[in-house]
CSV table of C-alpha atoms in Angstrom, one decimal:
chain,number,residue,atom,x,y,z
A,1,UNK,CA,19.9,86.0,110.0
A,2,UNK,CA,19.3,87.8,113.3
A,3,UNK,CA,21.2,84.9,115.1
A,4,UNK,CA,24.2,85.3,112.8
A,5,UNK,CA,24.3,89.1,113.3
A,6,UNK,CA,24.0,88.7,117.1
A,7,UNK,CA,26.8,86.1,117.1
A,8,UNK,CA,28.9,88.3,114.9
A,9,UNK,CA,28.4,91.3,117.2
A,10,UNK,CA,29.1,89.2,120.3
A,11,UNK,CA,32.4,88.1,118.7
A,12,UNK,CA,33.3,91.7,117.9
A,13,UNK,CA,32.6,92.7,121.6
A,14,UNK,CA,34.8,89.8,122.9
A,15,UNK,CA,37.6,90.5,120.5
A,16,UNK,CA,37.6,94.2,121.3
A,17,UNK,CA,37.6,93.6,125.0
A,18,UNK,CA,40.5,91.2,124.6
A,19,UNK,CA,42.5,93.7,122.5
A,20,UNK,CA,41.9,96.6,124.8
A,21,UNK,CA,43.2,94.8,127.9
A,22,UNK,CA,46.9,94.7,128.2
A,23,UNK,CA,48.3,92.1,130.6
A,24,UNK,CA,44.7,91.3,131.6
A,25,UNK,CA,44.6,94.5,133.7
A,26,UNK,CA,42.2,97.3,133.2
A,27,UNK,CA,43.0,100.9,134.1
A,28,UNK,CA,41.1,104.0,135.1
A,29,UNK,CA,42.3,107.5,134.4
A,30,UNK,CA,42.2,110.3,137.0
A,31,UNK,CA,42.1,113.8,135.5
A,32,UNK,CA,44.4,116.6,136.5
A,33,UNK,CA,45.0,119.9,134.8
A,34,UNK,CA,48.6,118.9,134.0
A,35,UNK,CA,47.6,115.5,132.6
A,36,UNK,CA,46.1,112.2,133.4
A,37,UNK,CA,47.1,109.7,136.2
A,38,UNK,CA,46.6,106.1,135.2
A,39,UNK,CA,45.4,103.8,138.0
A,40,UNK,CA,44.9,100.1,138.1
A,41,UNK,CA,41.2,99.1,138.3
A,42,UNK,CA,42.0,97.6,141.7
A,43,UNK,CA,44.5,99.0,144.2
A,44,UNK,CA,45.7,97.0,147.2
A,45,UNK,CA,45.9,98.8,150.4
A,46,UNK,CA,47.3,96.9,153.4
A,47,UNK,CA,46.2,93.7,151.6
A,48,UNK,CA,42.7,94.9,150.9
A,49,UNK,CA,41.4,95.6,147.4
A,50,UNK,CA,40.1,99.1,146.8
A,51,UNK,CA,38.0,99.5,143.6
A,52,UNK,CA,39.0,102.1,141.1
A,53,UNK,CA,35.7,103.8,141.7
A,54,UNK,CA,36.3,104.2,145.4
A,55,UNK,CA,39.9,105.3,144.7
A,56,UNK,CA,38.6,107.8,142.2
A,57,UNK,CA,36.1,109.2,144.6
A,58,UNK,CA,38.7,109.7,147.3
A,59,UNK,CA,41.2,111.1,144.9
A,60,UNK,CA,38.8,113.6,143.4
A,61,UNK,CA,37.4,114.6,146.8
A,62,UNK,CA,40.9,115.2,148.1
A,63,UNK,CA,41.8,117.2,144.9
A,64,UNK,CA,38.7,119.3,145.4
A,65,UNK,CA,39.6,119.9,149.1
A,66,UNK,CA,43.1,121.0,148.2
A,67,UNK,CA,42.0,123.2,145.4
A,68,UNK,CA,39.4,124.9,147.7
A,69,UNK,CA,42.4,126.0,149.8
A,70,UNK,CA,44.7,126.8,146.9
A,71,UNK,CA,42.8,127.5,143.6
A,72,UNK,CA,46.1,128.0,141.7
A,73,UNK,CA,47.8,124.8,142.7
A,74,UNK,CA,50.1,123.4,140.1
A,75,UNK,CA,49.5,119.7,139.6
A,76,UNK,CA,52.5,119.3,137.4
A,77,UNK,CA,54.8,119.7,140.4
A,78,UNK,CA,55.6,116.3,141.9
A,79,UNK,CA,55.3,117.5,145.5
A,80,UNK,CA,51.7,118.6,144.9
A,81,UNK,CA,50.8,115.3,143.3
A,82,UNK,CA,52.5,113.4,146.1
A,83,UNK,CA,50.6,115.4,148.7
A,84,UNK,CA,47.3,114.6,146.8
A,85,UNK,CA,48.1,110.9,146.6
A,86,UNK,CA,49.1,110.9,150.3
A,87,UNK,CA,45.8,112.5,151.3
A,88,UNK,CA,43.9,110.0,149.1
A,89,UNK,CA,45.7,107.0,150.7
A,90,UNK,CA,45.0,108.4,154.2
A,91,UNK,CA,41.3,108.7,153.4
A,92,UNK,CA,41.3,105.2,152.0
A,93,UNK,CA,43.1,103.8,155.0
A,94,UNK,CA,40.6,105.3,157.3
A,95,UNK,CA,37.7,104.0,155.2
A,96,UNK,CA,39.2,100.5,155.1
A,97,UNK,CA,40.1,100.5,158.8
A,98,UNK,CA,36.4,101.1,159.7
A,99,UNK,CA,35.5,98.1,157.6
A,100,UNK,CA,38.2,95.9,159.1
A,101,UNK,CA,37.4,96.8,162.7
A,102,UNK,CA,33.7,96.4,162.2
A,103,UNK,CA,34.3,93.0,160.7
A,104,UNK,CA,36.8,92.0,163.4
A,105,UNK,CA,34.5,93.0,166.3
A,106,UNK,CA,31.2,91.8,164.6
A,107,UNK,CA,29.8,95.3,164.3
A,108,UNK,CA,27.5,95.0,161.3
A,109,UNK,CA,25.0,97.0,159.4
A,110,UNK,CA,21.8,97.0,161.4
A,111,UNK,CA,18.3,98.0,160.3
A,112,UNK,CA,18.8,101.6,161.6
A,113,UNK,CA,21.9,102.0,159.4
A,114,UNK,CA,20.2,100.5,156.4
A,115,UNK,CA,17.2,102.7,156.9
A,116,UNK,CA,19.4,105.8,157.2
A,117,UNK,CA,21.4,104.9,154.1
A,118,UNK,CA,18.2,104.1,152.1
A,119,UNK,CA,16.6,107.3,153.3
A,120,UNK,CA,19.6,109.4,152.2
A,121,UNK,CA,19.8,107.7,148.8
A,122,UNK,CA,16.1,108.1,148.3
A,123,UNK,CA,16.2,111.8,149.2
A,124,UNK,CA,18.8,112.4,146.5
A,125,UNK,CA,17.0,110.2,144.0
A,126,UNK,CA,13.7,111.8,144.6
A,127,UNK,CA,15.3,115.3,144.2
A,128,UNK,CA,16.5,114.3,140.8
A,129,UNK,CA,14.1,114.6,137.9
A,130,UNK,CA,15.0,111.1,136.5
A,131,UNK,CA,17.3,108.2,136.9
A,132,UNK,CA,19.6,109.8,134.4
A,133,UNK,CA,19.7,113.0,136.4
A,134,UNK,CA,20.4,111.0,139.6
A,135,UNK,CA,23.4,109.3,137.9
A,136,UNK,CA,24.5,112.8,136.7
A,137,UNK,CA,24.4,114.2,140.3
A,138,UNK,CA,26.4,111.2,141.6
A,139,UNK,CA,28.9,111.5,138.7
A,140,UNK,CA,29.4,115.2,139.4
A,141,UNK,CA,30.4,114.2,142.9
A,142,UNK,CA,32.7,111.4,141.6
A,143,UNK,CA,30.3,108.7,142.7
A,144,UNK,CA,28.7,105.6,141.3
A,145,UNK,CA,25.5,104.3,143.0
A,146,UNK,CA,27.6,101.5,144.5
A,147,UNK,CA,30.3,103.8,145.9
A,148,UNK,CA,27.7,106.2,147.2
A,149,UNK,CA,26.0,103.4,149.1
A,150,UNK,CA,29.4,102.1,150.3
A,151,UNK,CA,30.5,105.6,151.5
A,152,UNK,CA,27.2,106.2,153.3
A,153,UNK,CA,27.3,102.8,155.0
A,154,UNK,CA,30.9,103.3,156.1
A,155,UNK,CA,30.1,106.8,157.4
A,156,UNK,CA,27.1,105.4,159.3
A,157,UNK,CA,29.2,102.5,160.8
A,158,UNK,CA,31.9,104.7,162.1
A,159,UNK,CA,29.9,106.0,165.2
A,160,UNK,CA,28.8,102.4,166.1
A,161,UNK,CA,32.4,101.3,165.8
A,162,UNK,CA,33.7,104.2,167.9
A,163,UNK,CA,31.0,103.6,170.6
A,164,UNK,CA,31.7,99.9,170.8
A,165,UNK,CA,35.5,99.9,170.6
A,166,UNK,CA,36.5,103.2,172.2
A,167,UNK,CA,33.6,103.6,174.6
A,168,UNK,CA,32.6,107.0,173.5
A,169,UNK,CA,29.1,108.0,174.6
A,170,UNK,CA,29.0,105.2,177.3
């Protein structure tokens, strides 16, 4: 009996996932006061895929930055939304440029970078009372654990890239 129920539940899950996906694309929704902005789960930027979660993090971070300068910004105005999307794309381009240049010039994550990233993540995790609280802290900052690690790693790689390619600090 349990096998039949499990098979039935699995079938329902499969059917519901097929029914909820139009054109085999999934979408995320970014929240604005004036409404929602629908975004494909993967965005291509200069030929590179950007996950919805990373796009969401950059979008919400830029939204926060703009709102901290102008708390009464009207997101229903096209020029404001265009400016927000432009800032988001600029941040993503910078992020992806670091990745591409590091890959091109064989600048990789070394043990020091891994230790710094792990230490930062552990500090935040240890400061939380539970795994659920940790996820809540990340969520409040528009992060998933994967995006958090990706952002920390990218931020840690930037000085190495700059030093090796531009010669800063030589």
